[in-house]
Coordinates of N, CA and C in Angstrom, one line a residue:
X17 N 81.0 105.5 97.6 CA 80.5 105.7 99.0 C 79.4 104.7 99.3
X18 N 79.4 104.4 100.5 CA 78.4 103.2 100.6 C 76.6 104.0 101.2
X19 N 75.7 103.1 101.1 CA 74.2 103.7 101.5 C 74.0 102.8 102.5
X20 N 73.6 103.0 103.5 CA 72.8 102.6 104.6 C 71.7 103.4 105.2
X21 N 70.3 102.8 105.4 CA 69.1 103.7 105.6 C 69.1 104.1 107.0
X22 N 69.0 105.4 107.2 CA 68.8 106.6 108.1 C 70.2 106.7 108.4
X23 N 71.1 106.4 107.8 CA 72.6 107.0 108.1 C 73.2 107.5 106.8
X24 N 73.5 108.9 106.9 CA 74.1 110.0 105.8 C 75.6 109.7 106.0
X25 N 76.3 108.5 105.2 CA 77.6 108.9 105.5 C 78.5 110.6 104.8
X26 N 79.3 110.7 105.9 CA 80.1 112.1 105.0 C 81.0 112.0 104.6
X27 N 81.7 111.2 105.1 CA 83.2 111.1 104.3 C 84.0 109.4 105.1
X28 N 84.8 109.0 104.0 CA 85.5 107.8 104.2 C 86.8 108.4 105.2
X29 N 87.2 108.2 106.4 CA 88.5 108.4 107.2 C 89.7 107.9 107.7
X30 N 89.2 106.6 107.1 CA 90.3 105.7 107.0 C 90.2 104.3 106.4
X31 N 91.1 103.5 106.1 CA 91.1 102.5 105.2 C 92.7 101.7 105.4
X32 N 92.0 100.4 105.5 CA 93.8 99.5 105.6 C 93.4 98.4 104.7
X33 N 93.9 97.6 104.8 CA 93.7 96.2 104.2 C 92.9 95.3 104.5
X34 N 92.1 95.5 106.1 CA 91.0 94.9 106.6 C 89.6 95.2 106.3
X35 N 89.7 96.8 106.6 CA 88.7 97.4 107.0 C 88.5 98.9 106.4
X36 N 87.4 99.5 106.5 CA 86.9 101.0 105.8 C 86.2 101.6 107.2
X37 N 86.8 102.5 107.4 CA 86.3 103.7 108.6 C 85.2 105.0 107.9
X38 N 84.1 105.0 108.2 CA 83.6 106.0 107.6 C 83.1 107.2 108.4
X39 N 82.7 108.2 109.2 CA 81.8 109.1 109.4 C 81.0 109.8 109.3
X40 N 79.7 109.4 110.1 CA 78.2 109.9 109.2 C 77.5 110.5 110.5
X41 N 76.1 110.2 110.5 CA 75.4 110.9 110.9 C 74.2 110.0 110.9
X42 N 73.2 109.9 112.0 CA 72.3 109.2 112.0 C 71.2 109.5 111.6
X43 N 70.4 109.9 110.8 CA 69.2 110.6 110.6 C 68.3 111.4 111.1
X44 N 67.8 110.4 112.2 CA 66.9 110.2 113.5 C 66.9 111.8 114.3
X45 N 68.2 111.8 114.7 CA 68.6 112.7 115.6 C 69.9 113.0 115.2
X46 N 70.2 113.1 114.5 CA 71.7 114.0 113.7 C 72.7 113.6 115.0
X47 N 72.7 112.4 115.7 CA 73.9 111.9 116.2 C 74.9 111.0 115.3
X48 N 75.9 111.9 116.0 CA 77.4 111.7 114.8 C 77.5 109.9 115.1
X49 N 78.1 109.5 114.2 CA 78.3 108.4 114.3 C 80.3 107.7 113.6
X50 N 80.8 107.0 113.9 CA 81.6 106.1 113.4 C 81.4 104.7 112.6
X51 N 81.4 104.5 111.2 CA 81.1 103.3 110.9 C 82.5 102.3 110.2
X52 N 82.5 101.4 110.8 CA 83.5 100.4 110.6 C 83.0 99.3 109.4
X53 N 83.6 98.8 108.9 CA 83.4 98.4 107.9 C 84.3 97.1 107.4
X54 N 84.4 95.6 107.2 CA 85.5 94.8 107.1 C 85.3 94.4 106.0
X55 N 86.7 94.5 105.5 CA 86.9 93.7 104.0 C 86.3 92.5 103.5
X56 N 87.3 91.7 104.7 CA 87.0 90.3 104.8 C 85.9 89.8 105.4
X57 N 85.4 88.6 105.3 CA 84.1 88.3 106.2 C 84.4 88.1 107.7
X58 N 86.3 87.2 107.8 CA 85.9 86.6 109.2 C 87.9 87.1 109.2
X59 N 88.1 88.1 109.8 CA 89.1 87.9 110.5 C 89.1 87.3 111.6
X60 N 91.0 87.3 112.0 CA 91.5 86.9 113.3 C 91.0 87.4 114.5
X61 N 90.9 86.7 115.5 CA 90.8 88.0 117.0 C 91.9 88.7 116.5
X62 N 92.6 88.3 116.9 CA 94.2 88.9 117.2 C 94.0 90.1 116.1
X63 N 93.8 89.9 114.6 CA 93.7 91.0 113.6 C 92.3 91.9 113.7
X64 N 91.4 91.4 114.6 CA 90.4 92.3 114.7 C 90.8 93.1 115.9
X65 N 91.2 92.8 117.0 CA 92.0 93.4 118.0 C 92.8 94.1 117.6
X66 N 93.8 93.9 116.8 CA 95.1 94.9 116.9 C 94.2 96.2 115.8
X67 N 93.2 96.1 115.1 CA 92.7 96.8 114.4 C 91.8 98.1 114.8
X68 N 91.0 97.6 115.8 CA 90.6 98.3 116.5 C 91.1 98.9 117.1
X69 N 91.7 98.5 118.0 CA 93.0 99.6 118.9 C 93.6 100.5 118.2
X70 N 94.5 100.3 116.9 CA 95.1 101.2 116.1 C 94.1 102.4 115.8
X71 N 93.0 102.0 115.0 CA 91.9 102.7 114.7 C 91.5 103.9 116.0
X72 N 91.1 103.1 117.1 CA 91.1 104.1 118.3 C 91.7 104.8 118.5
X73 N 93.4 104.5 118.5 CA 94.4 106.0 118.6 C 94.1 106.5 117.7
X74 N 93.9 105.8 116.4 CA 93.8 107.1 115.5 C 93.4 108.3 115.5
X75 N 91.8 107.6 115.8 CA 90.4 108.9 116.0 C 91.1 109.6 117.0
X76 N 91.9 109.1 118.7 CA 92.1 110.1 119.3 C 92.6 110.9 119.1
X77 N 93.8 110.4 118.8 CA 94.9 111.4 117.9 C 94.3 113.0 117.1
X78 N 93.8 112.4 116.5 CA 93.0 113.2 115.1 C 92.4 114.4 115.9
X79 N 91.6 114.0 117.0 CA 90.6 114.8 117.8 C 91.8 115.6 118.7
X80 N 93.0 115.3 118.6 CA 93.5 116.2 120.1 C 93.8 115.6 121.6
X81 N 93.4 114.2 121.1 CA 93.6 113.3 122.2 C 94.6 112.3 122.5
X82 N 95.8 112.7 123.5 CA 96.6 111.7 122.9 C 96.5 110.1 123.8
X83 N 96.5 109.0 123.3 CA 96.5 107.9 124.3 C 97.4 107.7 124.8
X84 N 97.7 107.1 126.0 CA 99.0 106.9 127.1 C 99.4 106.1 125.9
X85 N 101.3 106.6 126.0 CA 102.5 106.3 125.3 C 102.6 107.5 123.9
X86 N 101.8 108.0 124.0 CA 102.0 109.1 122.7 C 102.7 110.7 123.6
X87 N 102.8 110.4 124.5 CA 103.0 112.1 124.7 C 104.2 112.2 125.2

């Protein structure tokens, strides 16, 4: 698990071949947080783009939220 100061991560949520998704918590004020994380130094737009977006439906998904074209 990774350490970063004044952020409690709780758990790893996802993972591809680019990038590490984690979920934590800010210290300060116990606002929840999402942390992203890249393998590589310097991806593509294009592969940073399509990464994010997937990642987004994810989280919505996960939460109950579907994004237009899922329902």
């Amino acid at each position: 698990m990774i350490r970063l100061p004044g952020i409690k991560v709780l758990a790893q949520i996802y993972e591809s071949a680019n990038s590490l998704v984690y979920r934590g918590i800010r210290e300060e004020d116990n606002q929840p947080l999402i942390l992203k994380l890249l393998k590589e130094d310097y991806p593509t737009p294009a592969e940073l783009f399509r990464n994010i977006l997937r990642q987004v439906k994810f989280v919505d998904y996960a939460q109950g939220i579907a994004p237009p074209g899922y329902c």
